[in-house]
XYZ file of C-alpha atoms in Angstrom:
278
model
C 6.280 3.482 24.803
C 8.619 6.612 25.311
C 9.581 9.195 22.644
C 13.152 7.491 22.399
C 11.661 3.917 21.142
C 9.075 5.974 18.933
C 11.949 7.652 17.234
C 13.902 4.659 16.819
C 10.795 2.751 15.379
C 10.385 5.709 13.142
C 13.905 5.194 11.678
C 13.646 1.523 11.322
C 10.272 2.123 9.590
C 11.982 4.507 6.728
C 15.080 2.014 6.523
C 12.725 -0.887 5.909
C 10.507 1.400 3.569
C 13.579 2.219 1.645
C 14.729 -1.319 1.180
C 11.149 -2.536 0.468
C 10.948 0.161 -2.246
C 14.158 -1.192 -3.814
C 12.464 -4.611 -4.195
C 9.223 -2.852 -5.463
C 11.205 -0.706 -7.845
C 12.434 -4.168 -9.459
C 9.345 -5.528 -10.074
C 8.072 -2.132 -11.480
C 10.624 -1.923 -13.816
C 10.595 -5.834 -14.886
C 6.779 -6.162 -15.122
C 5.032 -2.492 -15.304
C 7.317 -0.590 -17.581
C 7.282 -2.754 -20.729
C 3.177 -2.192 -20.569
C 3.612 1.372 -20.199
C 5.463 1.268 -23.297
C 2.869 -1.013 -25.058
C 0.439 1.713 -24.060
C 2.330 4.798 -24.946
C 3.269 3.110 -28.578
C -0.829 2.666 -28.898
C -1.165 6.356 -27.771
C 1.598 7.722 -30.588
C -0.107 5.244 -33.275
C -3.584 6.875 -32.800
C -2.443 10.523 -32.278
C -0.243 10.076 -35.641
C -3.278 8.717 -37.783
C -5.483 11.707 -36.162
C -2.705 14.304 -37.190
C -2.302 12.773 -40.466
C -5.715 12.631 -41.255
C -6.384 16.311 -40.026
C -3.198 17.872 -41.844
C -3.267 19.193 -45.220
C -1.496 17.438 -48.238
C 2.160 18.051 -47.957
C 2.269 19.296 -44.622
C 4.155 18.023 -42.021
C 3.043 17.425 -38.338
C 5.654 19.167 -35.831
C 6.286 17.111 -32.772
C 7.173 18.835 -29.530
C 10.426 16.974 -27.785
C 9.306 16.061 -24.165
C 10.925 17.795 -21.425
C 12.031 14.049 -19.683
C 12.907 11.716 -21.979
C 11.143 8.228 -21.872
C 14.360 6.580 -20.774
C 14.843 8.959 -18.132
C 11.473 8.404 -17.002
C 11.527 4.722 -16.954
C 14.893 4.507 -14.887
C 15.786 7.560 -12.759
C 12.288 9.197 -12.759
C 10.696 5.477 -11.473
C 13.587 4.980 -9.134
C 13.292 8.555 -7.478
C 9.400 8.149 -7.359
C 9.282 4.780 -5.682
C 12.154 5.175 -3.477
C 10.994 8.345 -1.826
C 7.584 6.783 -1.467
C 9.106 4.057 0.260
C 10.897 5.949 2.698
C 7.604 8.074 3.558
C 5.267 5.192 3.549
C 7.781 3.651 6.039
C 7.890 6.302 8.556
C 3.892 6.487 8.429
C 3.491 2.711 8.737
C 6.070 3.102 11.492
C 4.124 5.319 13.601
C 0.955 3.770 12.695
C 2.641 0.580 14.207
C 3.588 2.404 17.338
C 0.005 2.972 17.824
C -1.378 -0.535 17.106
C 1.546 -2.197 19.483
C -0.404 -3.979 21.956
C -3.885 -2.864 20.996
C -4.613 -5.366 18.430
C -4.031 -8.737 20.496
C -1.098 -10.438 22.346
C 1.169 -10.750 19.159
C 4.862 -10.299 19.028
C 6.206 -7.083 17.576
C 7.222 -9.184 14.397
C 3.439 -10.868 14.008
C 2.251 -7.058 14.768
C 4.164 -5.528 11.554
C 2.901 -8.324 9.414
C -0.385 -8.292 10.508
C -0.604 -4.703 10.002
C 1.087 -4.680 6.716
C -1.403 -7.253 5.493
C -4.232 -5.563 6.694
C -2.872 -2.010 5.272
C -2.288 -3.403 1.909
C -6.016 -4.766 1.736
C -7.450 -1.623 2.900
C -5.505 1.217 1.273
C -4.778 -0.653 -1.905
C -6.688 -3.874 -2.858
C -10.122 -2.849 -1.749
C -9.896 0.483 -3.676
C -8.154 -1.334 -6.659
C -10.969 -3.848 -7.155
C -13.456 -1.170 -7.489
C -11.036 1.566 -9.471
C -8.103 -0.474 -10.992
C -5.120 1.189 -12.140
C -4.960 2.009 -16.174
C -2.217 2.495 -18.244
C -1.720 5.472 -20.062
C -3.939 6.038 -22.948
C -6.852 4.762 -21.044
C -9.420 7.316 -19.879
C -10.672 10.896 -21.053
C -8.724 13.910 -19.634
C -11.810 15.506 -18.739
C -12.364 12.951 -16.338
C -9.154 12.875 -14.292
C -10.754 14.930 -11.575
C -13.852 13.065 -11.189
C -11.952 9.740 -11.327
C -9.506 10.888 -8.743
C -12.009 11.620 -6.113
C -14.007 8.607 -6.532
C -10.936 6.452 -5.950
C -9.979 8.791 -2.940
C -13.557 8.437 -1.657
C -13.261 4.633 -1.874
C -9.957 4.596 -0.297
C -11.087 6.403 3.021
C -13.888 4.445 3.003
C -12.241 1.321 2.943
C -9.835 2.422 5.600
C -12.468 3.482 7.757
C -14.524 0.246 7.239
C -11.195 -1.660 8.178
C -10.743 0.124 11.421
C -14.398 -0.439 12.372
C -14.291 -3.977 11.531
C -10.962 -4.231 14.123
C -12.919 -2.392 16.684
C -16.139 -4.639 16.170
C -14.037 -7.781 16.517
C -12.508 -6.893 19.773
C -15.785 -5.873 21.220
C -17.404 -8.967 20.470
C -14.312 -11.044 21.498
C -15.392 -11.304 25.171
C -18.875 -12.734 24.554
C -18.303 -14.719 21.244
C -14.426 -15.598 21.624
C -11.731 -14.576 19.180
C -12.584 -16.871 16.282
C -16.347 -16.119 16.279
C -15.895 -12.799 16.866
C -13.196 -12.328 13.820
C -15.773 -14.465 11.626
C -18.203 -12.090 12.425
C -16.169 -8.622 12.267
C -14.568 -10.518 8.564
C -18.209 -10.762 7.156
C -19.410 -7.511 8.353
C -16.301 -5.716 6.313
C -16.935 -7.562 3.457
C -20.828 -6.802 3.509
C -19.922 -2.697 4.095
C -17.373 -3.201 1.231
C -19.952 -4.769 -1.114
C -22.637 -1.916 -0.455
C -19.880 0.501 -1.449
C -19.022 -1.124 -4.606
C -22.708 -1.373 -5.264
C -23.595 2.514 -4.593
C -20.228 4.454 -5.843
C -20.533 4.732 -9.859
C -18.420 2.550 -11.838
C -15.892 4.140 -14.557
C -15.190 2.067 -17.381
C -13.342 4.593 -20.306
C -11.349 1.778 -22.178
C -10.802 2.459 -25.817
C -12.648 0.104 -28.020
C -9.559 -1.354 -29.735
C -7.192 -0.771 -26.822
C -5.318 -4.396 -26.406
C -6.860 -6.093 -23.517
C -3.806 -8.085 -22.690
C -2.021 -4.809 -21.952
C -4.427 -3.614 -19.427
C -4.361 -7.017 -17.760
C -0.639 -7.304 -17.391
C -0.539 -3.725 -16.317
C -3.071 -4.162 -13.488
C -0.958 -7.315 -12.498
C 2.038 -5.364 -12.596
C 0.567 -2.438 -10.446
C -0.909 -5.053 -7.731
C 2.477 -6.975 -7.743
C 4.459 -3.541 -6.967
C 2.050 -2.726 -3.908
C 2.216 -6.290 -2.604
C 5.810 -6.443 -2.749
C 6.303 -3.323 -1.003
C 3.690 -3.940 1.608
C 4.809 -7.451 2.164
C 8.598 -6.999 2.312
C 8.176 -3.837 4.420
C 6.198 -6.156 6.638
C 8.604 -8.722 6.833
C 11.734 -6.287 7.375
C 10.077 -3.803 9.929
C 9.069 -6.656 11.912
C 12.540 -8.276 12.362
C 14.015 -4.650 13.117
C 11.321 -4.226 15.757
C 11.403 -7.698 17.174
C 15.069 -7.187 17.821
C 14.621 -3.723 19.441
C 11.547 -4.454 21.432
C 12.405 -8.152 22.426
C 15.897 -9.011 21.726
C 15.732 -12.039 23.512
C 14.627 -15.336 21.632
C 11.510 -15.393 19.524
C 8.452 -15.611 21.661
C 10.135 -15.319 24.794
C 9.071 -11.956 25.515
C 5.142 -10.689 24.927
C 4.286 -7.624 23.150
C 2.658 -5.650 25.567
C 3.787 -2.250 24.226
C 5.576 -1.406 27.640
C 8.634 0.431 27.712
C 11.732 -1.836 27.773
C 13.248 0.742 30.171
C 10.189 0.374 32.329
C 10.913 -3.486 32.200
C 14.448 -2.940 33.567
C 13.603 -0.717 36.239
C 10.732 -2.801 37.629
C 13.301 -6.023 37.478
C 15.939 -3.572 39.538
C 13.071 -2.823 41.973
C 12.338 -6.750 42.584
C 15.950 -7.305 43.149
C 16.443 -4.735 45.412
C 13.303 -5.806 47.649
C 14.667 -9.383 47.392
C 17.833 -8.621 48.888
C 16.247 -6.358 51.745
C 14.474 -9.570 52.816
């Protein structure tokens, strides 16, 4: 695959990431923001109660106005963050796709994109999420942010490395066990390794005893839905764009070998020239 094809896939990946980000933004706004508002209301209520209990009689607590209003955070701030993330995410995923195409099996460009998106969702988000799920505001102590962030990043790196190792194991076992059996063995090994990581890494539970559990549950479902929408939409959109670029014929007519389309045309031209000479 030459640099021109990589550049074209990179641009298509960023565009697909932007489109997927728009869909993820809608999910975040309608599912996630109401739970954030509920968590902030809980935090403000407890902070107000603490201030009134500590204040002297007749004294009024002065509240500092936030630099960015809550409405701006929930609209422009949310849109800017998710859309920029979608573009960057799409570019990185497209580069990973360029490397994976033709190395993960004889799949079409469209199927490779979707498989890569599903594997990425599981490794990058679902596995770390199940160990260290997302929490709304007012959940978690301020002095443990660094520790929680470090543990989450460690779980994320382990998950990605274990996923890559499982893919390599499956490919090496395929000639001896067959594709199906090799896939099953690799999947079982992956699940066992993730289970060991879950067991050895410490858990974090800093939930306030009176925090509404429904808010936490809905917030976590919304966070998972945002990521699932982003990854799935990207896989479908980018897969279609990659299919049209790399295999513009009817679906399934051109196998995904990872070769350059220009190389294929040159090979065909040489073949026609040899036939004419004969």
